[in-house]
Structures are given as structure tokens and as C-alpha cells.
CSV table of C-alpha atoms in Angstrom, one decimal:
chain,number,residue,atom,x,y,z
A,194,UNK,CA,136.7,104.4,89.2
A,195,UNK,CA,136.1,101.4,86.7
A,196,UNK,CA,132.9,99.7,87.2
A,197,UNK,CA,134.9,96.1,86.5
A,198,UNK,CA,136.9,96.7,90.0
A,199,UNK,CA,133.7,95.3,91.7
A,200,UNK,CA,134.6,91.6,92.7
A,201,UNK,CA,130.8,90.7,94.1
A,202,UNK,CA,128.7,88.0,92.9
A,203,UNK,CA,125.7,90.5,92.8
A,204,UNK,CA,126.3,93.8,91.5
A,205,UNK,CA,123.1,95.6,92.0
A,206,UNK,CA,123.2,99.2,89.8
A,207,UNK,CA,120.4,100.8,91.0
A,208,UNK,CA,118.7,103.4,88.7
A,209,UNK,CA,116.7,107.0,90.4
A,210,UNK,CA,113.8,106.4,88.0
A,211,UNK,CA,112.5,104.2,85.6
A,212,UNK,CA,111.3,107.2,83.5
A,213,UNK,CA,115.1,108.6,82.4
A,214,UNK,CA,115.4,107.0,79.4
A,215,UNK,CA,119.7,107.4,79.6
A,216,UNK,CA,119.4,105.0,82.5
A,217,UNK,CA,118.5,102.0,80.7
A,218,UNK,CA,120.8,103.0,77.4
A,219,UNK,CA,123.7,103.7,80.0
A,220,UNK,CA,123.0,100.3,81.6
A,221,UNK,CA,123.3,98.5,78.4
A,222,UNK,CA,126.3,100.2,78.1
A,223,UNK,CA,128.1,99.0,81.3
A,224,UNK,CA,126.8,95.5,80.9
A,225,UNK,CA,128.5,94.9,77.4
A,226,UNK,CA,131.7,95.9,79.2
A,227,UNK,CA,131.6,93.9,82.3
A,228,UNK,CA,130.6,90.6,79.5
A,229,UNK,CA,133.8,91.5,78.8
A,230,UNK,CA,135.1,90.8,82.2
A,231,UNK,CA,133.3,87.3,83.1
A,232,UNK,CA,129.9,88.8,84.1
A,233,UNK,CA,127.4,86.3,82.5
A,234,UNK,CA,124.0,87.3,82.9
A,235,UNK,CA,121.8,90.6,83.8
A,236,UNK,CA,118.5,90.4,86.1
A,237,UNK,CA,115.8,93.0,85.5
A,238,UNK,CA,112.7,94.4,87.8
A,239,UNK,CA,110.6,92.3,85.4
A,240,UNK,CA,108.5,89.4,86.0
A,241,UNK,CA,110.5,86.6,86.3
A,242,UNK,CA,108.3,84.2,84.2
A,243,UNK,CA,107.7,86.6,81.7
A,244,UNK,CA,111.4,87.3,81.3
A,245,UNK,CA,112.0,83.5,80.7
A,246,UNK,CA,110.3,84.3,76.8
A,247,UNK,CA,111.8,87.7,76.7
A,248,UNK,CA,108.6,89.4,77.7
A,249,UNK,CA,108.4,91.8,80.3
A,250,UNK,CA,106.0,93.4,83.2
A,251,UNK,CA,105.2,97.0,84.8
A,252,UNK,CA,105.2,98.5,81.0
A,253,UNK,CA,109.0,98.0,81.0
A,254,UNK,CA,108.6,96.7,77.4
A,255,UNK,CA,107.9,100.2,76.4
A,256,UNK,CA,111.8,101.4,77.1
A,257,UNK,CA,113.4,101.6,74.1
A,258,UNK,CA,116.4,100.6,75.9
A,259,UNK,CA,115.2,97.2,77.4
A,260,UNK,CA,114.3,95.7,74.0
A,261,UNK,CA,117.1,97.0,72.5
A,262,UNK,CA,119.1,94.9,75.3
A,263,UNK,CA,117.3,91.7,74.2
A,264,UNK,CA,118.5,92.6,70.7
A,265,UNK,CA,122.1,93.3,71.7
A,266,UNK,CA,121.8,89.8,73.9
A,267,UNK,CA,120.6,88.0,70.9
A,268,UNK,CA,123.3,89.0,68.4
A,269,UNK,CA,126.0,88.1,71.1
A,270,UNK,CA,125.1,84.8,71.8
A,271,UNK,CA,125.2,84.0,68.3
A,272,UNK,CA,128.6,83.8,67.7
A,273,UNK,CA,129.8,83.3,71.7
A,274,UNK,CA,131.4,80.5,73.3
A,275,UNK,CA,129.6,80.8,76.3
A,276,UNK,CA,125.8,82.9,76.4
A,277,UNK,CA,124.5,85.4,77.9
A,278,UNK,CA,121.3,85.1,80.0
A,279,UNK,CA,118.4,88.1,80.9
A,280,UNK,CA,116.6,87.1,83.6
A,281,UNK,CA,113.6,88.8,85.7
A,282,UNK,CA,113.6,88.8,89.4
A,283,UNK,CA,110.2,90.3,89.9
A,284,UNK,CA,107.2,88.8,90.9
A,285,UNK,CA,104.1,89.1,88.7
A,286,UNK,CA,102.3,91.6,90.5
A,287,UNK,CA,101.7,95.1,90.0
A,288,UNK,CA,101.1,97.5,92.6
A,289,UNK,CA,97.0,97.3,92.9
A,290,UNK,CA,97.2,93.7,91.5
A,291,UNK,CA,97.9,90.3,91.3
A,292,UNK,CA,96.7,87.4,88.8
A,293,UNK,CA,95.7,84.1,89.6
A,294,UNK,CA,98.1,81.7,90.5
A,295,UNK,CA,96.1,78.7,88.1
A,296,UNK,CA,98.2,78.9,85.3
A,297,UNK,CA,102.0,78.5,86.8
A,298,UNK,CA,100.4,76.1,89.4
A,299,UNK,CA,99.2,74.3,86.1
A,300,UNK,CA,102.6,74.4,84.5
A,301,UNK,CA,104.2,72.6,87.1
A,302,UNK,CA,101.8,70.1,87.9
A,303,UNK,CA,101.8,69.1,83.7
A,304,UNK,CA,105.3,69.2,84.4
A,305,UNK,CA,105.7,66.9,87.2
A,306,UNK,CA,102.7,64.8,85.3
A,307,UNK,CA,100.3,65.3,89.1
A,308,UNK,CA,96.9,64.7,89.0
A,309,UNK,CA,95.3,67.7,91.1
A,310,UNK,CA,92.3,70.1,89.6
A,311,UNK,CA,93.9,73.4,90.4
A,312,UNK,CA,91.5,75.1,88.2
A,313,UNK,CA,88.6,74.1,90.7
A,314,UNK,CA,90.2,75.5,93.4
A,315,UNK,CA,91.3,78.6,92.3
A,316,UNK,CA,87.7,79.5,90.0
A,317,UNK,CA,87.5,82.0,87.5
A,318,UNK,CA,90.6,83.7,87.6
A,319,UNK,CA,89.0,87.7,86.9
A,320,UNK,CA,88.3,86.9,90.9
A,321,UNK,CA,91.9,87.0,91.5
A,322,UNK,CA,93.4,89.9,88.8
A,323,UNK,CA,90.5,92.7,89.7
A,324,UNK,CA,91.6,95.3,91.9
A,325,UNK,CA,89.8,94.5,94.4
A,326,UNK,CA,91.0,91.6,95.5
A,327,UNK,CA,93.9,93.8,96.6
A,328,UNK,CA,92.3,96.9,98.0
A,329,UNK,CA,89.6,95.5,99.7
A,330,UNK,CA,90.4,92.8,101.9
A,331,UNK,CA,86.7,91.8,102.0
A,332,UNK,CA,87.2,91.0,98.5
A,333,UNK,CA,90.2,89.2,98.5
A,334,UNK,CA,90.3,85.3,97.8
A,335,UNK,CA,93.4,84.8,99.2
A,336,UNK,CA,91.8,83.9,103.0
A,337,UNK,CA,89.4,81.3,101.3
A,338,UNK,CA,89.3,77.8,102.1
A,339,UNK,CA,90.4,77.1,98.4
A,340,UNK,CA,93.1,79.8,98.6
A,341,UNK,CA,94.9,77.9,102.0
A,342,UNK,CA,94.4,74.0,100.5
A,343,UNK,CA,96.4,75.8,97.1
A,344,UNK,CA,99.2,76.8,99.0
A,345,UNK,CA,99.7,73.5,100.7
A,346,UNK,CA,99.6,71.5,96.6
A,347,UNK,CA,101.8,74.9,96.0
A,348,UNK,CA,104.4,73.4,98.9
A,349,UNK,CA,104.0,69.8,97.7
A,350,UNK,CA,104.8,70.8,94.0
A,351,UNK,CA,108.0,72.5,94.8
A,352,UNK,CA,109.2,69.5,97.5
A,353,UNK,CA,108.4,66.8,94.3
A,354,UNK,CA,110.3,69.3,92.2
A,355,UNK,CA,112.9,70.0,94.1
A,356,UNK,CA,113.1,66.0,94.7
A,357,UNK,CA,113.8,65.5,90.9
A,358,UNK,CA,116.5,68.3,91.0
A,359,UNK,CA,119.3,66.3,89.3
A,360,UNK,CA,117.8,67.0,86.3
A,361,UNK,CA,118.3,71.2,86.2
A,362,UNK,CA,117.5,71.3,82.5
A,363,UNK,CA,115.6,74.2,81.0
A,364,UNK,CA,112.5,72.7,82.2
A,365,UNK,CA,113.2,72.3,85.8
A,366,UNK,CA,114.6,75.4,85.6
A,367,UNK,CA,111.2,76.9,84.3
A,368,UNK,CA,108.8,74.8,86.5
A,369,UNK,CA,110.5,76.1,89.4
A,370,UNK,CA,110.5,79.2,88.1
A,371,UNK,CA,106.3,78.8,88.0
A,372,UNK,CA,106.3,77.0,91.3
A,373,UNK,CA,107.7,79.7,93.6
A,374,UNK,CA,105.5,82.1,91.5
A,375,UNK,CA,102.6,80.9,92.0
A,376,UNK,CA,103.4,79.9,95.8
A,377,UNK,CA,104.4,83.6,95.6
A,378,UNK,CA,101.3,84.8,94.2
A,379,UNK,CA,99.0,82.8,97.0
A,380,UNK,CA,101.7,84.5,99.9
A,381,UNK,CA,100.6,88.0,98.2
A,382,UNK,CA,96.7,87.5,98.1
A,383,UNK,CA,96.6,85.6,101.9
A,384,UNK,CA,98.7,89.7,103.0
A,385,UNK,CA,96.3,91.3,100.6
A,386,UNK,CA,93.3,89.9,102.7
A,387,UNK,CA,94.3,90.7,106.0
A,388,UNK,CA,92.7,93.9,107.2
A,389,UNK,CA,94.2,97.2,108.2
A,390,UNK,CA,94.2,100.5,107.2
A,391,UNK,CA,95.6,101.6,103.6
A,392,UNK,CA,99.1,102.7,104.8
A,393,UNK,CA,99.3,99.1,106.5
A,394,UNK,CA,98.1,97.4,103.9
A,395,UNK,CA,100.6,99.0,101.5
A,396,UNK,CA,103.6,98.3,103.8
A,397,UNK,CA,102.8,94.9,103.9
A,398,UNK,CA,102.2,94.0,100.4
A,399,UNK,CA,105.3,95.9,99.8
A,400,UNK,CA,107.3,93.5,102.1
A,401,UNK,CA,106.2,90.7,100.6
A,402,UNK,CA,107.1,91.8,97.3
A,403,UNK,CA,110.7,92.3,98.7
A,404,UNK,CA,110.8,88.9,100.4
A,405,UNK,CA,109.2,87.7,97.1
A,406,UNK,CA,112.1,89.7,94.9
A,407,UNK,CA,114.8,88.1,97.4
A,408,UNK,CA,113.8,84.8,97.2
A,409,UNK,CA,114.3,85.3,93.0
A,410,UNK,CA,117.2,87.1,93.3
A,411,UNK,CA,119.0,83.8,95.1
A,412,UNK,CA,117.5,81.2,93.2
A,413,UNK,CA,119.2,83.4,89.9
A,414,UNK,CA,122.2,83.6,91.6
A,415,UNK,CA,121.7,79.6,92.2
A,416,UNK,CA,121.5,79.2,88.3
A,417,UNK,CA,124.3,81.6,87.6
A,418,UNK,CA,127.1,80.3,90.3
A,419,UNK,CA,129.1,78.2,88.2
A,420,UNK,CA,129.0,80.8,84.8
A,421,UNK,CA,130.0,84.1,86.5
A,422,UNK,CA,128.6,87.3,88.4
A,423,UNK,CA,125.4,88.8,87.8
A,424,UNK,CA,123.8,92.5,87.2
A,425,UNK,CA,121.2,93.7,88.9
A,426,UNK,CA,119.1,96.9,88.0
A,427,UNK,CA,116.2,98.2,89.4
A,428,UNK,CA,115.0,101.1,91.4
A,429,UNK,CA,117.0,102.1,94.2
A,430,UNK,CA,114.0,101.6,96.6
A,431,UNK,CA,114.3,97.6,95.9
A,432,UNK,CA,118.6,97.7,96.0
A,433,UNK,CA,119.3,99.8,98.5
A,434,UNK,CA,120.8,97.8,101.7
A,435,UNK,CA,119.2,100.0,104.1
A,436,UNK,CA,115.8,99.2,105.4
A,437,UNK,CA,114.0,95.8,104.7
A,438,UNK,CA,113.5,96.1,101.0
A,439,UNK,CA,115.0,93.2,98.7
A,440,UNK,CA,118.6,94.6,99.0
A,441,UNK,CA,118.6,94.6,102.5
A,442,UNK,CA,117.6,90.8,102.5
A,443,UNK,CA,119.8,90.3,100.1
A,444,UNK,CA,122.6,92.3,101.5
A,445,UNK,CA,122.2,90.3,104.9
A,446,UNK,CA,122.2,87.1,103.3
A,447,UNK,CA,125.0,87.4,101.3
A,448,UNK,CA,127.4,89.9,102.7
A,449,UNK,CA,130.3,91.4,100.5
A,450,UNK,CA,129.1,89.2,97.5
A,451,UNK,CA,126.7,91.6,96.8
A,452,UNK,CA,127.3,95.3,96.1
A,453,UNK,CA,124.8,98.2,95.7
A,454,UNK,CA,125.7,101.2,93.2
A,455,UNK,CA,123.2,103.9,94.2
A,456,UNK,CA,122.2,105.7,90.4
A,457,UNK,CA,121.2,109.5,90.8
A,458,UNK,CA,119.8,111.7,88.5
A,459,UNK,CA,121.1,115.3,88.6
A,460,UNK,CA,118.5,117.1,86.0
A,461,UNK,CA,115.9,115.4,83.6
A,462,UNK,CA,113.8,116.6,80.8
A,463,UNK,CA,111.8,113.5,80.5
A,464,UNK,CA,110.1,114.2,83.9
A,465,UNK,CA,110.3,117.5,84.5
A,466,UNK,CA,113.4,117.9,86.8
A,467,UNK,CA,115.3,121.1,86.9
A,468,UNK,CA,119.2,121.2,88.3
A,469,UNK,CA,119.9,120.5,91.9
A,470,UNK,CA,120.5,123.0,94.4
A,471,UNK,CA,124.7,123.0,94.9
A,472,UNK,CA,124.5,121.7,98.2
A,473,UNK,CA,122.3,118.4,97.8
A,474,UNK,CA,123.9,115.2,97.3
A,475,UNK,CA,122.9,115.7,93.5
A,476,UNK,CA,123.8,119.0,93.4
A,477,UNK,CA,127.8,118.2,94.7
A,478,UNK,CA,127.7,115.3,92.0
A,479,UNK,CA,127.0,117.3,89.5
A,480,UNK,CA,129.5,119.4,90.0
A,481,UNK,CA,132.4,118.6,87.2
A,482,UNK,CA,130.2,115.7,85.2
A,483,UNK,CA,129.8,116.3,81.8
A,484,UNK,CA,127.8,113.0,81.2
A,485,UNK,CA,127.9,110.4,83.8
A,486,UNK,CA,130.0,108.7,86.8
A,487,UNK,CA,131.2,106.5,88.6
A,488,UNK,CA,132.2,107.5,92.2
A,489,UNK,CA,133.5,105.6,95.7
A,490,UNK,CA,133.3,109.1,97.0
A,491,UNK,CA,130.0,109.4,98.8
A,492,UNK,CA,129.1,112.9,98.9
A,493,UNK,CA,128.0,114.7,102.3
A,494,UNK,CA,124.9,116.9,101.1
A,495,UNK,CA,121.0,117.2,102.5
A,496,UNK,CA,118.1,115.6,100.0
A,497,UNK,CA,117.0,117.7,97.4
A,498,UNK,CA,113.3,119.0,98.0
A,499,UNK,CA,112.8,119.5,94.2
A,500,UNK,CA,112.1,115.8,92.9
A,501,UNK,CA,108.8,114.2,91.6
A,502,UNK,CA,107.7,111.1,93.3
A,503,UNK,CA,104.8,111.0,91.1
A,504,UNK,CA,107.9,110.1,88.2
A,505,UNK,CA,109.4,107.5,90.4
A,506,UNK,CA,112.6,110.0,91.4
A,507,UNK,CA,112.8,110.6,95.1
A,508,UNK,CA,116.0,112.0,95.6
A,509,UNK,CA,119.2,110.5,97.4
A,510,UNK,CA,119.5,110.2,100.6
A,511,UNK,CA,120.9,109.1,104.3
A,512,UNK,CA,119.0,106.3,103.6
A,513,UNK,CA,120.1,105.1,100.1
A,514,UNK,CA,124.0,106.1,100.7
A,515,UNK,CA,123.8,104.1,104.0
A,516,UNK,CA,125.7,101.0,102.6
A,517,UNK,CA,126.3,101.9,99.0
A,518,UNK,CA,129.8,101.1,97.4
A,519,UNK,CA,129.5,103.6,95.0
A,520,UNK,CA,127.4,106.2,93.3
A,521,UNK,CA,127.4,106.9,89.5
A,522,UNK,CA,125.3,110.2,89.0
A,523,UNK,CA,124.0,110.9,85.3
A,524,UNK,CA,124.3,114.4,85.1
């Protein structure tokens, strides 16, 4: 099976760790061939604002692999008729923390030439970025006064935005990029200070980061339409169509135009993972790979019981199959 016989708009390749290092080298890989075949642009589990200067989030700057992408990127839009774009589709949060939404409110407002004193509102912005304004909810600012009058300037800015749309230059492009972060960033702190228990609170910040993710994910594919299809990468936990991560939104909302490719990992040095037992999903795909494939031929195992969550690796199962078009196992 030849990864270019997928026809979807969106073709999510989702990866079992972010701590294989083949993964991303494999991914650059793949992408360089479907450039090829009309695919114009990859989107990365990156911040999406940070992506728009090459930078990235969640340490991802650190893979070898990723920066050697931007390098590859850059030497093939030198000479091409048409360029290559790297976008980011996260939101720019980490797990235990979120900065202040000042400056990309800032950004937009300087952009649209508003008068409004963000910076008032939102205070020192260490209030916002410690952690905890997300684990406690008693700390959070995102319930405050200042916090609900943001979101509504955070609304207005993207209406006048969106009203000046016929431009969609670089700019707009950018400023909107700011404006649904920071409108995203205010949606995150207002979950982070409801209460609940930890388990709760965890679940719901994670579901806003999906609907967060989503909400990127279209907008890219917005900017993309009229060049050609798009890769996705990222863990399987945010591609996967099962559940109510970002795939599943995604999945819904576009239908057969976007296609998941479960990635599973049958042994790894780099975190400590030995060789699957024969009769887990990993074990029957390793069976007969030398390297790495691409399948259609869903295997019918149990989950492995061997894997190391603490490395981001969880294992494959029901869940992540349910609604996959393919798997490509890296042996």
C-alpha cells in the first residue's frame, strides 16, 4: 500500500510517541513524497503562533527531525513554483499551563489599529503563566471580572477581523491566527477555574484543547483549500476518530476528507520498549517488517501490557483502530 492512494483533504499520520526519534525522520520522509503528488503543506502538534516564525512548543524543537524538516522546507521552496507551508495546529498551552492572552490580544488590536488597554485588563501576565492558575482553581484568573470583559474585546476583534477578510494577506492571516489564540487561551483559563476534582479538571482542560486543536485544524485547512491536501502528525491520542479528541471533531465535521493512519511502534530503544508479545496488535505487525509499513489490513490482536505511558507510548488499541484507514507499524 502506497501512502499517495489517500485522496483526503486531511491526512492525519498519527505517530505512538513523540519520543521515537524514526517517527519524525520517517515522517519527513513521506511528506517529501506526497509534495510530489500535490500535497502542499504539513501541520504539526506545535503552537500555532509559534510555527508561523518557525518556532515551536512542548520541547518539539529539540527533535532533530523537526528542524531538520524546516531545513528540508526551506531549500524546496527556493527553487519551487509553488511553496511549501509548516503550519502548527496546537494551542499555546502546555499541560499544567497557559500564558497570558495580552500579547496576541495586542497583536491584533495594533493590527486592526483599536484603541482598548488590554494590558490593564489582563495585569502582570506571571498571574496567568504560573501553574497555579491551572491546578488550583482558586488561583485561576480566568473567572475574574477582567478575564469575562477580555473575552467579549476577544469576540469583537475577531468579528472586525473577520469583517476586513477580503484582504487574506500574510497579515490577516497572522492576526487571526493571534485572535483565536488568545480567545482560546481565555476559553482554557475560564475551564481551568471551574472547580472539581483533579481527574475532572484534567478531562476538561483536555477537551478544550481538542475543541481548541479542531478549531486550528479547519481554519488551516481554510488557508490550504485552493493549494492542495494537508498532513497532519501528532500523537494518536489527538487523531484518532474515536472518542472526542480533535480527530473525532474533525472526523465528524469533515467526513471522508479526512483520513487517520494509526502509527505503532513495535520495539524502541529510545524508551525502553522491548518486542511485542506475538499476539498483540504490535506483535502481528511486526511480524514480516524489516523497517516500516504501510497497512489497510487492520490487525485482530489484544493491547500489549508492556508499554510506557510515562514515554507517551500507550499501545494500540480497540479504540485507536476504531476508524483508522490504515496502520503503518515501525518495527
Amino acid at each position: 500500500m502506497d501512502v499517495t492512494d489517500f485522496t483526503a483533504e486531511l491526512l492525519a499520520l498519527g505517530e505512538p510517541t513523540h519520543f521515537e526519534p524514526a517517527c519524525a525522520r520517517l515522517r519527513n520522509d513521506l511528506f517529501a513524497q506526497l509534495a510530489e503528488h500535490g500535497f502542499r503543506s504539513i501541520a504539526l502538534e506545535t503552537d500555532r503562533v509559534a510555527a508561523l516564525d518557525g518556532g515551536f512548543s512542548h520541547d518539539l524543537g529539540e527533535v532533530a527531525a523537526n528542524r531538520q524538516l524546516l531545513d528540508w522546507l526551506r531549500e524546496y521552496n527556493e527553487t519551487a513554483e509553488e511553496p511549501l507551508a509548516c503550519h502548527g495546529f496546537d494551542a499555546p498551552a502546555e499541560m499544567f499551563s497557559a500564558p497570558s492572552p495580552r500579547t496576541y490580544l495586542e497583536h491584533v488590536r495594533d493590527y486592526l489599529g483599536f484603541d482598548a488597554d488590554i494590558a490593564a485588563l489582563t495585569g502582570d501576565d506571571e498571574r496567568w503563566s504560573r501553574s497555579e492558575a491551572i491546578l488550583d482553581p482558586d488561583r485561576s484568573p480566568g473567572a475574574a471580572a477582567e478575564a469575562r470583559e477580555l473575552r467579549v474585546i476577544a469576540d469583537d476583534l475577531l468579528v472586525a477581523l473577520h469583517a476586513q477578510a477580503p484582504r487574506l494577506d500574510t497579515a490577516w492571516w497572522r492576526a487571526q491566527a493571534n485572535a483565536t489564540a488568545g480567545r482560546g487561551l481565555l476559553r482554557y483559563h475560564a475551564a481551568s477555574a471551574r472547580p472539581g476534582d483533579r481527574d475532572t479538571r484534567i478531562a476538561r482542560l483536555a477537551g478544550m484543547r481538542a475543541v481548541l486543536m479542531a478549531e486550528n485544524l479547519l481554519d488551516i485547512r481554510a488557508i490550504e483549500a485552493r493549494r492542495g491536501p494537508t498532513l497532519v502528525f501528532a500523537h494518536n491520542g489527538h487523531l484518532q476518530r474515536s472518542g472526542s479528541g480533535t480527530g473525532a471533531i474533525v472526523g465528524a465535521l469533515l467526513g471522508e476528507r479526512y483520513a487517520f493512519i494509526a502509527g505503532s511502534l513495535g520495539h524502541s530503544e529510545a524508551i525502553g520498549l522491548g518486542e511485542p508479545a506475538p499476539d498483540t496488535y504490535e506483535g502481528l505487525l511486526q511480524h514480516g517488517t524489516k523497517t516500516w509499513k504501510l497497512t489497510a489490513d487492520l490487525p485482530a490482536g489484544r493491547k500489549r501490557t508492556d508499554t510506557k505511558p510515562e514515554r507517551g507510548y500507550f499501545g494500540l488499541d480497540a479504540d485507536v483502530l476504531d476508524g483508522a484507514a490504515a496502520v503503518w507499524h515501525i518495527a
